[in-house]
Amino acid sequence: MSSRSLPSIALTASLLISSVSAAALGTAPGVDPDSILYYSPSVPGNIAFGALYGFACVGLYFHLFKKRDWWALCLPIGATLQCAGFFVRLVLRSDPGSLVLYIIQDFCIVLSPACYFAFSYILFGRFAYNLQHDVTLPKRKQKITLLNPLLFGRIFILSDVATFLIQASGGGMQVQEKLADMGAKIFLAGIILQGLSYIIFLVLCVYTQSMVTPRDASKHPLHGKIQKLFWVLYFASIWIIVRSVYRTIELAQGFRGYLITNEVYFFLLDSLPLLLCLLTWVVFWPSRIVPLQRSDTGFQSQSYELGLGKYEATGTPDV
């Protein structure tokens, strides 16, 4: 990631925070006694985020179809569901006691981020596979990953599905007053396990990065791009972790806690971080940085996509 790009994203984040704060202050003070939520969803806040997520969806689908990266389909699908969730919240505002609407918006907004986790797992599995098989890339050891690259996606996606189901069951229980507190605890367990799984995943990523950064690797034509993709992945992951920490604290406070009953925190600590995660990938689509079609020769057979020609085992381009 270039030094010029990070300040621009930081500026975007600050502008979004200020605009969202203003929008969130517009929430109605009165709450319908039949409302499942403890507040009336903000019209300007949900419209703003629905529009911003819609913009992110357009960018993600553009990259997806242009590069034909069908393996990445889970990311724009998750973004689309989350975008729809904000508009469902507006409908819920007019019918606050609707259990069906509550479940739909809860599924779209609270559970769809599992797609973002899955995207990271699939992305790194492909990335690690090509790193492992590229004989031209200097490495500290022959085996640069603690897991077989083919297992990254499978193992962590299974973990993602398991934690998704735990969260879904907990979320379903929360709509029943007698089971709300138990549902919140089950949902909390799902969030914690999901976050721990992602942290383990990031540790494995850092290990792999350390295995492909010996001194002579800097001479490799893809060295800079390889490092860039690692750092973009870490940057996007920061926002996922922020959201996970928020959800953990929110649910630890209980179903009537301060965070869960104030929509402004939902906007600032859930919706905004995940939006920044999506925008990171809109700006730095991974296959525009390095080729991610899985190949038994690593990046060699795909180097022409980046204008590097075919390079030999010495790491120098043969053009």
PDB file of C-alpha atoms in Angstrom:
ATOM      1  CA  MET A   1       0.000   0.000   0.000  1.00  0.00           C
ATOM      2  CA  SER A   2       1.486   3.318  -0.992  1.00  0.00           C
ATOM      3  CA  SER A   3       2.149   6.052   1.556  1.00  0.00           C
ATOM      4  CA  ARG A   4      -0.150   8.371  -0.421  1.00  0.00           C
ATOM      5  CA  SER A   5      -3.097   5.988  -0.231  1.00  0.00           C
ATOM      6  CA  LEU A   6      -3.299   5.610   3.563  1.00  0.00           C
ATOM      7  CA  PRO A   7      -3.777   9.343   4.288  1.00  0.00           C
ATOM      8  CA  SER A   8      -6.588   9.495   1.716  1.00  0.00           C
ATOM      9  CA  ILE A   9      -8.365   6.564   3.360  1.00  0.00           C
ATOM     10  CA  ALA A  10      -7.839   8.138   6.799  1.00  0.00           C
ATOM     11  CA  LEU A  11      -9.328  11.411   5.528  1.00  0.00           C
ATOM     12  CA  THR A  12     -12.302   9.520   4.112  1.00  0.00           C
ATOM     13  CA  ALA A  13     -12.765   7.825   7.487  1.00  0.00           C
ATOM     14  CA  SER A  14     -12.761  11.139   9.366  1.00  0.00           C
ATOM     15  CA  LEU A  15     -15.297  12.648   6.958  1.00  0.00           C
ATOM     16  CA  LEU A  16     -17.533   9.602   7.282  1.00  0.00           C
ATOM     17  CA  ILE A  17     -17.332   9.730  11.082  1.00  0.00           C
ATOM     18  CA  SER A  18     -18.393  13.377  11.187  1.00  0.00           C
ATOM     19  CA  SER A  19     -21.269  12.863   8.736  1.00  0.00           C
ATOM     20  CA  VAL A  20     -22.495   9.715  10.472  1.00  0.00           C
ATOM     21  CA  SER A  21     -22.359  11.380  13.890  1.00  0.00           C
ATOM     22  CA  ALA A  22     -24.574  14.157  12.589  1.00  0.00           C
ATOM     23  CA  ALA A  23     -26.961  11.668  10.999  1.00  0.00           C
ATOM     24  CA  ALA A  24     -27.197   9.526  14.114  1.00  0.00           C
ATOM     25  CA  LEU A  25     -28.214  12.516  16.206  1.00  0.00           C
ATOM     26  CA  GLY A  26     -31.364  12.636  14.122  1.00  0.00           C
ATOM     27  CA  THR A  27     -32.839   9.465  15.663  1.00  0.00           C
ATOM     28  CA  ALA A  28     -36.343   9.909  17.043  1.00  0.00           C
ATOM     29  CA  PRO A  29     -36.505  10.375  20.838  1.00  0.00           C
ATOM     30  CA  GLY A  30     -39.779   8.422  21.169  1.00  0.00           C
ATOM     31  CA  VAL A  31     -39.807   4.652  20.823  1.00  0.00           C
ATOM     32  CA  ASP A  32     -42.926   2.616  20.026  1.00  0.00           C
ATOM     33  CA  PRO A  33     -43.817   0.419  23.035  1.00  0.00           C
ATOM     34  CA  ASP A  34     -44.108  -2.587  20.690  1.00  0.00           C
ATOM     35  CA  SER A  35     -40.667  -1.973  19.174  1.00  0.00           C
ATOM     36  CA  ILE A  36     -38.253  -4.900  19.219  1.00  0.00           C
ATOM     37  CA  LEU A  37     -35.338  -2.465  19.039  1.00  0.00           C
ATOM     38  CA  TYR A  38     -34.734  -0.062  21.920  1.00  0.00           C
ATOM     39  CA  TYR A  39     -34.624   2.907  19.573  1.00  0.00           C
ATOM     40  CA  SER A  40     -36.301   4.129  16.416  1.00  0.00           C
ATOM     41  CA  PRO A  41     -33.882   3.599  13.484  1.00  0.00           C
ATOM     42  CA  SER A  42     -32.467   6.867  12.165  1.00  0.00           C
ATOM     43  CA  VAL A  43     -33.744   7.791   8.699  1.00  0.00           C
ATOM     44  CA  PRO A  44     -30.713   9.888   7.623  1.00  0.00           C
ATOM     45  CA  GLY A  45     -28.232   7.479   9.197  1.00  0.00           C
ATOM     46  CA  ASN A  46     -29.615   4.362   7.530  1.00  0.00           C
ATOM     47  CA  ILE A  47     -30.112   6.074   4.167  1.00  0.00           C
ATOM     48  CA  ALA A  48     -26.526   7.376   4.281  1.00  0.00           C
ATOM     49  CA  PHE A  49     -25.046   3.983   5.057  1.00  0.00           C
ATOM     50  CA  GLY A  50     -27.337   2.199   2.621  1.00  0.00           C
ATOM     51  CA  ALA A  51     -26.106   4.528  -0.130  1.00  0.00           C
ATOM     52  CA  LEU A  52     -22.430   4.182   0.873  1.00  0.00           C
ATOM     53  CA  TYR A  53     -22.636   0.400   0.953  1.00  0.00           C
ATOM     54  CA  GLY A  54     -24.386   0.543  -2.413  1.00  0.00           C
ATOM     55  CA  PHE A  55     -21.436   2.518  -3.782  1.00  0.00           C
ATOM     56  CA  ALA A  56     -19.023  -0.078  -2.378  1.00  0.00           C
ATOM     57  CA  CYS A  57     -21.082  -2.865  -3.975  1.00  0.00           C
ATOM     58  CA  VAL A  58     -20.809  -1.239  -7.402  1.00  0.00           C
ATOM     59  CA  GLY A  59     -17.019  -1.039  -7.055  1.00  0.00           C
ATOM     60  CA  LEU A  60     -16.716  -4.640  -5.871  1.00  0.00           C
ATOM     61  CA  TYR A  61     -18.911  -6.057  -8.625  1.00  0.00           C
ATOM     62  CA  PHE A  62     -16.967  -4.008 -11.184  1.00  0.00           C
ATOM     63  CA  HIS A  63     -13.685  -5.631 -10.132  1.00  0.00           C
ATOM     64  CA  LEU A  64     -15.295  -9.058  -9.826  1.00  0.00           C
ATOM     65  CA  PHE A  65     -16.610  -9.102 -13.400  1.00  0.00           C
ATOM     66  CA  LYS A  66     -13.678  -7.265 -14.951  1.00  0.00           C
ATOM     67  CA  LYS A  67     -11.107  -9.679 -13.500  1.00  0.00           C
ATOM     68  CA  ARG A  68     -13.488 -12.676 -13.482  1.00  0.00           C
ATOM     69  CA  ASP A  69     -12.518 -13.421  -9.902  1.00  0.00           C
ATOM     70  CA  TRP A  70     -15.498 -15.677  -9.185  1.00  0.00           C
ATOM     71  CA  TRP A  71     -13.704 -17.023  -6.103  1.00  0.00           C
ATOM     72  CA  ALA A  72     -14.261 -13.566  -4.546  1.00  0.00           C
ATOM     73  CA  LEU A  73     -18.044 -13.552  -5.039  1.00  0.00           C
ATOM     74  CA  CYS A  74     -18.696 -13.847  -1.294  1.00  0.00           C
ATOM     75  CA  LEU A  75     -17.426 -10.294  -0.663  1.00  0.00           C
ATOM     76  CA  PRO A  76     -19.881  -8.358  -2.889  1.00  0.00           C
ATOM     77  CA  ILE A  77     -22.694 -10.713  -1.853  1.00  0.00           C
ATOM     78  CA  GLY A  78     -22.036  -9.871   1.804  1.00  0.00           C
ATOM     79  CA  ALA A  79     -21.871  -6.163   0.976  1.00  0.00           C
ATOM     80  CA  THR A  80     -25.163  -6.391  -0.944  1.00  0.00           C
ATOM     81  CA  LEU A  81     -26.911  -8.070   1.981  1.00  0.00           C
ATOM     82  CA  GLN A  82     -25.586  -5.475   4.396  1.00  0.00           C
ATOM     83  CA  CYS A  83     -26.655  -2.660   2.070  1.00  0.00           C
ATOM     84  CA  ALA A  84     -30.180  -4.112   1.928  1.00  0.00           C
ATOM     85  CA  GLY A  85     -30.222  -4.379   5.715  1.00  0.00           C
ATOM     86  CA  PHE A  86     -30.092  -0.612   6.201  1.00  0.00           C
ATOM     87  CA  PHE A  87     -33.161  -0.117   4.026  1.00  0.00           C
ATOM     88  CA  VAL A  88     -35.009  -2.921   5.829  1.00  0.00           C
ATOM     89  CA  ARG A  89     -34.327  -0.994   9.044  1.00  0.00           C
ATOM     90  CA  LEU A  90     -36.199   1.958   7.538  1.00  0.00           C
ATOM     91  CA  VAL A  91     -39.207  -0.280   6.895  1.00  0.00           C
ATOM     92  CA  LEU A  92     -38.863  -1.628  10.447  1.00  0.00           C
ATOM     93  CA  ARG A  93     -39.110   1.950  11.687  1.00  0.00           C
ATOM     94  CA  SER A  94     -42.675   2.130  10.355  1.00  0.00           C
ATOM     95  CA  ASP A  95     -43.546  -1.314  11.763  1.00  0.00           C
ATOM     96  CA  PRO A  96     -41.269  -1.611  14.843  1.00  0.00           C
ATOM     97  CA  GLY A  97     -43.022  -4.668  16.243  1.00  0.00           C
ATOM     98  CA  SER A  98     -42.571  -6.824  13.129  1.00  0.00           C
ATOM     99  CA  LEU A  99     -40.640  -9.950  14.043  1.00  0.00           C
ATOM    100  CA  VAL A 100     -40.101 -10.857  10.378  1.00  0.00           C
ATOM    101  CA  LEU A 101     -38.559  -7.467   9.530  1.00  0.00           C
ATOM    102  CA  TYR A 102     -36.353  -7.596  12.616  1.00  0.00           C
ATOM    103  CA  ILE A 103     -35.021 -11.047  11.695  1.00  0.00           C
ATOM    104  CA  ILE A 104     -34.348  -9.962   8.092  1.00  0.00           C
ATOM    105  CA  GLN A 105     -32.414  -6.827   9.091  1.00  0.00           C
ATOM    106  CA  ASP A 106     -30.560  -8.742  11.788  1.00  0.00           C
ATOM    107  CA  PHE A 107     -29.529 -11.415   9.279  1.00  0.00           C
ATOM    108  CA  CYS A 108     -28.451  -8.851   6.673  1.00  0.00           C
ATOM    109  CA  ILE A 109     -26.444  -6.582   8.958  1.00  0.00           C
ATOM    110  CA  VAL A 110     -25.218  -8.727  11.830  1.00  0.00           C
ATOM    111  CA  LEU A 111     -24.536 -12.025  10.069  1.00  0.00           C
ATOM    112  CA  SER A 112     -23.514 -10.992   6.525  1.00  0.00           C
ATOM    113  CA  PRO A 113     -19.994  -9.904   7.643  1.00  0.00           C
ATOM    114  CA  ALA A 114     -19.205 -13.635   7.800  1.00  0.00           C
ATOM    115  CA  CYS A 115     -18.812 -13.215   4.023  1.00  0.00           C
ATOM    116  CA  TYR A 116     -15.960 -10.743   4.647  1.00  0.00           C
ATOM    117  CA  PHE A 117     -14.162 -13.286   6.809  1.00  0.00           C
ATOM    118  CA  ALA A 118     -14.639 -15.925   4.107  1.00  0.00           C
ATOM    119  CA  PHE A 119     -13.197 -13.575   1.476  1.00  0.00           C
ATOM    120  CA  SER A 120     -10.008 -13.102   3.506  1.00  0.00           C
ATOM    121  CA  TYR A 121      -9.625 -16.853   3.996  1.00  0.00           C
ATOM    122  CA  ILE A 122     -10.125 -17.712   0.311  1.00  0.00           C
ATOM    123  CA  LEU A 123      -7.892 -14.837  -0.809  1.00  0.00           C
ATOM    124  CA  PHE A 124      -4.999 -15.855   1.398  1.00  0.00           C
ATOM    125  CA  GLY A 125      -5.345 -19.525   0.489  1.00  0.00           C
ATOM    126  CA  ARG A 126      -4.821 -18.646  -3.189  1.00  0.00           C
ATOM    127  CA  PHE A 127      -2.069 -16.157  -2.386  1.00  0.00           C
ATOM    128  CA  ALA A 128      -0.192 -18.658  -0.199  1.00  0.00           C
ATOM    129  CA  TYR A 129      -0.555 -21.410  -2.820  1.00  0.00           C
ATOM    130  CA  ASN A 130       1.197 -19.305  -5.463  1.00  0.00           C
ATOM    131  CA  LEU A 131       3.830 -18.143  -2.975  1.00  0.00           C
ATOM    132  CA  GLN A 132       4.566 -21.759  -2.041  1.00  0.00           C
ATOM    133  CA  HIS A 133       4.850 -22.970  -5.649  1.00  0.00           C
ATOM    134  CA  ASP A 134       6.805 -20.080  -7.176  1.00  0.00           C
ATOM    135  CA  VAL A 135      10.365 -21.442  -7.387  1.00  0.00           C
ATOM    136  CA  THR A 136      11.739 -18.051  -8.455  1.00  0.00           C
ATOM    137  CA  LEU A 137      10.798 -16.442  -5.156  1.00  0.00           C
ATOM    138  CA  PRO A 138      13.548 -16.589  -2.482  1.00  0.00           C
ATOM    139  CA  LYS A 139      12.234 -18.089   0.764  1.00  0.00           C
ATOM    140  CA  ARG A 140      13.631 -18.782   4.231  1.00  0.00           C
ATOM    141  CA  LYS A 141      12.247 -22.332   4.145  1.00  0.00           C
ATOM    142  CA  GLN A 142      10.747 -24.616   1.526  1.00  0.00           C
ATOM    143  CA  LYS A 143       7.493 -24.769   3.480  1.00  0.00           C
ATOM    144  CA  ILE A 144       6.362 -21.191   4.058  1.00  0.00           C
ATOM    145  CA  THR A 145       2.944 -21.877   5.593  1.00  0.00           C
ATOM    146  CA  LEU A 146       1.996 -23.724   8.766  1.00  0.00           C
ATOM    147  CA  LEU A 147      -1.068 -25.061   6.948  1.00  0.00           C
ATOM    148  CA  ASN A 148      -1.341 -26.529   3.488  1.00  0.00           C
ATOM    149  CA  PRO A 149      -2.506 -23.544   1.357  1.00  0.00           C
ATOM    150  CA  LEU A 150      -5.352 -25.693   0.005  1.00  0.00           C
ATOM    151  CA  LEU A 151      -6.629 -26.130   3.564  1.00  0.00           C
ATOM    152  CA  PHE A 152      -6.688 -22.439   4.512  1.00  0.00           C
ATOM    153  CA  GLY A 153     -10.036 -21.767   2.907  1.00  0.00           C
ATOM    154  CA  ARG A 154     -11.578 -25.087   3.921  1.00  0.00           C
ATOM    155  CA  ILE A 155     -10.615 -25.014   7.600  1.00  0.00           C
ATOM    156  CA  PHE A 156     -11.318 -21.359   8.269  1.00  0.00           C
ATOM    157  CA  ILE A 157     -14.525 -21.291   6.222  1.00  0.00           C
ATOM    158  CA  LEU A 158     -15.775 -24.286   8.232  1.00  0.00           C
ATOM    159  CA  SER A 159     -14.960 -22.254  11.343  1.00  0.00           C
ATOM    160  CA  ASP A 160     -16.766 -19.274   9.798  1.00  0.00           C
ATOM    161  CA  VAL A 161     -19.864 -21.380   9.069  1.00  0.00           C
ATOM    162  CA  ALA A 162     -19.853 -22.843  12.591  1.00  0.00           C
ATOM    163  CA  THR A 163     -19.628 -19.421  14.267  1.00  0.00           C
ATOM    164  CA  PHE A 164     -22.237 -18.094  11.823  1.00  0.00           C
ATOM    165  CA  LEU A 165     -24.685 -20.803  12.921  1.00  0.00           C
ATOM    166  CA  ILE A 166     -23.964 -20.082  16.589  1.00  0.00           C
ATOM    167  CA  GLN A 167     -24.651 -16.384  16.026  1.00  0.00           C
ATOM    168  CA  ALA A 168     -27.787 -17.144  14.006  1.00  0.00           C
ATOM    169  CA  SER A 169     -29.206 -19.351  16.763  1.00  0.00           C
ATOM    170  CA  GLY A 170     -28.406 -16.738  19.391  1.00  0.00           C
ATOM    171  CA  GLY A 171     -29.898 -13.974  17.270  1.00  0.00           C
ATOM    172  CA  GLY A 172     -33.096 -15.968  16.803  1.00  0.00           C
ATOM    173  CA  MET A 173     -33.474 -16.388  20.561  1.00  0.00           C
ATOM    174  CA  GLN A 174     -33.050 -12.670  21.202  1.00  0.00           C
ATOM    175  CA  VAL A 175     -36.417 -11.839  19.628  1.00  0.00           C
ATOM    176  CA  GLN A 176     -38.170 -13.718  22.451  1.00  0.00           C
ATOM    177  CA  GLU A 177     -38.169 -11.710  25.655  1.00  0.00           C
ATOM    178  CA  LYS A 178     -37.757 -14.754  27.931  1.00  0.00           C
ATOM    179  CA  LEU A 179     -34.797 -16.035  25.927  1.00  0.00           C
ATOM    180  CA  ALA A 180     -33.230 -12.671  25.052  1.00  0.00           C
ATOM    181  CA  ASP A 181     -30.437 -12.783  27.635  1.00  0.00           C
ATOM    182  CA  MET A 182     -29.535 -16.394  26.835  1.00  0.00           C
ATOM    183  CA  GLY A 183     -29.622 -15.583  23.131  1.00  0.00           C
ATOM    184  CA  ALA A 184     -27.263 -12.664  23.690  1.00  0.00           C
ATOM    185  CA  LYS A 185     -24.807 -14.955  25.497  1.00  0.00           C
ATOM    186  CA  ILE A 186     -24.902 -17.520  22.693  1.00  0.00           C
ATOM    187  CA  PHE A 187     -24.442 -14.779  20.117  1.00  0.00           C
ATOM    188  CA  LEU A 188     -21.540 -13.417  22.183  1.00  0.00           C
ATOM    189  CA  ALA A 189     -19.885 -16.846  22.174  1.00  0.00           C
ATOM    190  CA  GLY A 190     -20.205 -16.951  18.386  1.00  0.00           C
ATOM    191  CA  ILE A 191     -18.681 -13.483  17.996  1.00  0.00           C
ATOM    192  CA  ILE A 192     -15.758 -14.318  20.317  1.00  0.00           C
ATOM    193  CA  LEU A 193     -15.018 -17.595  18.524  1.00  0.00           C
ATOM    194  CA  GLN A 194     -15.236 -15.865  15.150  1.00  0.00           C
ATOM    195  CA  GLY A 195     -12.810 -13.166  16.305  1.00  0.00           C
ATOM    196  CA  LEU A 196     -10.362 -15.692  17.781  1.00  0.00           C
ATOM    197  CA  SER A 197     -10.443 -17.695  14.558  1.00  0.00           C
ATOM    198  CA  TYR A 198      -9.595 -14.572  12.583  1.00  0.00           C
ATOM    199  CA  ILE A 199      -6.734 -13.650  14.900  1.00  0.00           C
ATOM    200  CA  ILE A 200      -5.262 -17.156  14.481  1.00  0.00           C
ATOM    201  CA  PHE A 201      -5.609 -16.688  10.729  1.00  0.00           C
ATOM    202  CA  LEU A 202      -3.710 -13.380  10.881  1.00  0.00           C
ATOM    203  CA  VAL A 203      -0.922 -14.995  12.919  1.00  0.00           C
ATOM    204  CA  LEU A 204      -0.539 -17.581  10.147  1.00  0.00           C
ATOM    205  CA  CYS A 205      -0.443 -14.756   7.587  1.00  0.00           C
ATOM    206  CA  VAL A 206       2.333 -12.979   9.487  1.00  0.00           C
ATOM    207  CA  TYR A 207       4.312 -16.227   9.667  1.00  0.00           C
ATOM    208  CA  THR A 208       4.029 -16.700   5.903  1.00  0.00           C
ATOM    209  CA  GLN A 209       5.096 -13.118   5.277  1.00  0.00           C
ATOM    210  CA  SER A 210       8.177 -13.656   7.438  1.00  0.00           C
ATOM    211  CA  MET A 211       9.106 -16.696   5.338  1.00  0.00           C
ATOM    212  CA  VAL A 212       9.133 -14.765   2.044  1.00  0.00           C
ATOM    213  CA  THR A 213      11.088 -11.693   3.122  1.00  0.00           C
ATOM    214  CA  PRO A 214      14.782 -12.677   3.099  1.00  0.00           C
ATOM    215  CA  ARG A 215      17.218 -10.001   1.947  1.00  0.00           C
ATOM    216  CA  ASP A 216      17.589 -11.332  -1.589  1.00  0.00           C
ATOM    217  CA  ALA A 217      13.802 -11.395  -2.069  1.00  0.00           C
ATOM    218  CA  SER A 218      13.873  -7.637  -2.652  1.00  0.00           C
ATOM    219  CA  LYS A 219      15.396  -8.341  -6.075  1.00  0.00           C
ATOM    220  CA  HIS A 220      12.371 -10.378  -7.141  1.00  0.00           C
ATOM    221  CA  PRO A 221      10.133  -8.496  -9.619  1.00  0.00           C
ATOM    222  CA  LEU A 222       7.008  -9.218  -7.554  1.00  0.00           C
ATOM    223  CA  HIS A 223       8.522  -8.577  -4.115  1.00  0.00           C
ATOM    224  CA  GLY A 224       6.995  -5.123  -3.701  1.00  0.00           C
ATOM    225  CA  LYS A 225       3.573  -6.270  -4.871  1.00  0.00           C
ATOM    226  CA  ILE A 226       3.636  -9.325  -2.624  1.00  0.00           C
ATOM    227  CA  GLN A 227       4.418  -7.171   0.398  1.00  0.00           C
ATOM    228  CA  LYS A 228       1.734  -4.689  -0.638  1.00  0.00           C
ATOM    229  CA  LEU A 229      -0.968  -7.364  -0.657  1.00  0.00           C
ATOM    230  CA  PHE A 230       0.067  -8.526   2.823  1.00  0.00           C
ATOM    231  CA  TRP A 231      -0.255  -4.982   4.181  1.00  0.00           C
ATOM    232  CA  VAL A 232      -3.554  -4.320   2.413  1.00  0.00           C
ATOM    233  CA  LEU A 233      -4.919  -7.511   3.985  1.00  0.00           C
ATOM    234  CA  TYR A 234      -3.753  -6.368   7.428  1.00  0.00           C
ATOM    235  CA  PHE A 235      -5.230  -2.891   6.922  1.00  0.00           C
ATOM    236  CA  ALA A 236      -8.628  -4.310   5.921  1.00  0.00           C
ATOM    237  CA  SER A 237      -8.439  -6.708   8.875  1.00  0.00           C
ATOM    238  CA  ILE A 238      -8.058  -3.847  11.363  1.00  0.00           C
ATOM    239  CA  TRP A 239     -11.631  -2.766  10.629  1.00  0.00           C
ATOM    240  CA  ILE A 240     -12.953  -6.309  10.955  1.00  0.00           C
ATOM    241  CA  ILE A 241     -11.307  -6.599  14.378  1.00  0.00           C
ATOM    242  CA  VAL A 242     -12.686  -3.204  15.490  1.00  0.00           C
ATOM    243  CA  ARG A 243     -16.176  -4.407  14.619  1.00  0.00           C
ATOM    244  CA  SER A 244     -15.631  -7.730  16.426  1.00  0.00           C
ATOM    245  CA  VAL A 245     -14.438  -5.963  19.590  1.00  0.00           C
ATOM    246  CA  TYR A 246     -17.465  -3.652  19.498  1.00  0.00           C
ATOM    247  CA  ARG A 247     -19.890  -6.551  19.103  1.00  0.00           C
ATOM    248  CA  THR A 248     -18.174  -8.440  21.917  1.00  0.00           C
ATOM    249  CA  ILE A 249     -18.476  -5.512  24.344  1.00  0.00           C
ATOM    250  CA  GLU A 250     -22.021  -4.743  23.187  1.00  0.00           C
ATOM    251  CA  LEU A 251     -23.258  -8.259  23.848  1.00  0.00           C
ATOM    252  CA  ALA A 252     -21.287  -8.581  27.087  1.00  0.00           C
ATOM    253  CA  GLN A 253     -23.360  -5.652  28.393  1.00  0.00           C
ATOM    254  CA  GLY A 254     -26.550  -7.636  27.839  1.00  0.00           C
ATOM    255  CA  PHE A 255     -29.605  -7.173  25.659  1.00  0.00           C
ATOM    256  CA  ARG A 256     -30.453  -3.896  27.393  1.00  0.00           C
ATOM    257  CA  GLY A 257     -26.896  -2.571  27.611  1.00  0.00           C
ATOM    258  CA  TYR A 258     -25.816   0.960  26.745  1.00  0.00           C
ATOM    259  CA  LEU A 259     -24.244   0.137  23.370  1.00  0.00           C
ATOM    260  CA  ILE A 260     -27.074  -1.997  22.010  1.00  0.00           C
ATOM    261  CA  THR A 261     -29.687   0.631  22.905  1.00  0.00           C
ATOM    262  CA  ASN A 262     -27.873   3.549  21.225  1.00  0.00           C
ATOM    263  CA  GLU A 263     -27.803   3.459  17.433  1.00  0.00           C
ATOM    264  CA  VAL A 264     -24.930   5.922  17.106  1.00  0.00           C
ATOM    265  CA  TYR A 265     -22.480   3.243  18.300  1.00  0.00           C
ATOM    266  CA  PHE A 266     -23.894   0.774  15.794  1.00  0.00           C
ATOM    267  CA  PHE A 267     -23.096   3.285  13.038  1.00  0.00           C
ATOM    268  CA  LEU A 268     -19.661   4.301  14.292  1.00  0.00           C
ATOM    269  CA  LEU A 269     -18.290   0.976  15.539  1.00  0.00           C
ATOM    270  CA  ASP A 270     -20.020  -1.583  13.326  1.00  0.00           C
ATOM    271  CA  SER A 271     -21.233  -0.086  10.048  1.00  0.00           C
ATOM    272  CA  LEU A 272     -18.354   2.351   9.516  1.00  0.00           C
ATOM    273  CA  PRO A 273     -15.442  -0.075  10.163  1.00  0.00           C
ATOM    274  CA  LEU A 274     -16.930  -2.689   7.832  1.00  0.00           C
ATOM    275  CA  LEU A 275     -17.530  -0.024   5.188  1.00  0.00           C
ATOM    276  CA  LEU A 276     -13.865   0.984   5.413  1.00  0.00           C
ATOM    277  CA  CYS A 277     -12.915  -2.682   5.041  1.00  0.00           C
ATOM    278  CA  LEU A 278     -14.958  -2.885   1.831  1.00  0.00           C
ATOM    279  CA  LEU A 279     -13.606   0.404   0.486  1.00  0.00           C
ATOM    280  CA  THR A 280     -10.071  -0.862   1.079  1.00  0.00           C
ATOM    281  CA  TRP A 281     -10.761  -3.723  -1.337  1.00  0.00           C
ATOM    282  CA  VAL A 282     -12.518  -1.409  -3.788  1.00  0.00           C
ATOM    283  CA  VAL A 283      -9.330   0.678  -3.990  1.00  0.00           C
ATOM    284  CA  PHE A 284      -6.867  -2.235  -3.736  1.00  0.00           C
ATOM    285  CA  TRP A 285      -8.557  -5.157  -5.468  1.00  0.00           C
ATOM    286  CA  PRO A 286      -6.183  -8.087  -4.729  1.00  0.00           C
ATOM    287  CA  SER A 287      -5.821  -9.549  -8.231  1.00  0.00           C
ATOM    288  CA  ARG A 288      -4.809  -6.118  -9.502  1.00  0.00           C
ATOM    289  CA  ILE A 289      -1.807  -6.357  -7.173  1.00  0.00           C
ATOM    290  CA  VAL A 290      -0.671  -9.945  -7.838  1.00  0.00           C
ATOM    291  CA  PRO A 291      -2.127 -12.770  -9.981  1.00  0.00           C
ATOM    292  CA  LEU A 292      -4.381 -14.978  -7.863  1.00  0.00           C
ATOM    293  CA  GLN A 293      -5.360 -17.728 -10.283  1.00  0.00           C
ATOM    294  CA  ARG A 294      -4.007 -20.795  -8.519  1.00  0.00           C
ATOM    295  CA  SER A 295      -1.022 -22.197 -10.442  1.00  0.00           C
ATOM    296  CA  ASP A 296       1.460 -25.030  -9.825  1.00  0.00           C
ATOM    297  CA  THR A 297       4.194 -22.688 -11.102  1.00  0.00           C
ATOM    298  CA  GLY A 298       3.209 -19.904  -8.734  1.00  0.00           C
ATOM    299  CA  PHE A 299       3.222 -16.458 -10.293  1.00  0.00           C
ATOM    300  CA  GLN A 300       5.446 -17.387 -13.255  1.00  0.00           C
ATOM    301  CA  SER A 301       2.783 -18.390 -15.778  1.00  0.00           C
ATOM    302  CA  GLN A 302       0.695 -15.342 -14.872  1.00  0.00           C
ATOM    303  CA  SER A 303       3.439 -12.716 -14.816  1.00  0.00           C
ATOM    304  CA  TYR A 304       2.410 -11.247 -18.160  1.00  0.00           C
ATOM    305  CA  GLU A 305      -0.742  -9.886 -16.509  1.00  0.00           C
ATOM    306  CA  LEU A 306       1.491  -7.465 -14.633  1.00  0.00           C
ATOM    307  CA  GLY A 307       3.816  -6.729 -17.544  1.00  0.00           C
ATOM    308  CA  LEU A 308       6.744  -8.589 -15.990  1.00  0.00           C
ATOM    309  CA  GLY A 309       7.342 -11.131 -18.717  1.00  0.00           C
ATOM    310  CA  LYS A 310       8.484 -14.647 -17.892  1.00  0.00           C
ATOM    311  CA  TYR A 311      11.222 -14.806 -15.292  1.00  0.00           C
ATOM    312  CA  GLU A 312      13.663 -17.549 -14.455  1.00  0.00           C
ATOM    313  CA  ALA A 313      14.668 -19.137 -11.158  1.00  0.00           C
ATOM    314  CA  THR A 314      17.171 -16.389 -10.546  1.00  0.00           C
ATOM    315  CA  GLY A 315      14.293 -14.002  -9.936  1.00  0.00           C
ATOM    316  CA  THR A 316      15.132 -11.720 -12.861  1.00  0.00           C
ATOM    317  CA  PRO A 317      12.627 -11.106 -15.665  1.00  0.00           C
ATOM    318  CA  ASP A 318      13.266 -12.794 -19.000  1.00  0.00           C
ATOM    319  CA  VAL A 319      11.679 -10.318 -21.395  1.00  0.00           C
TER     320      VAL A 319
END
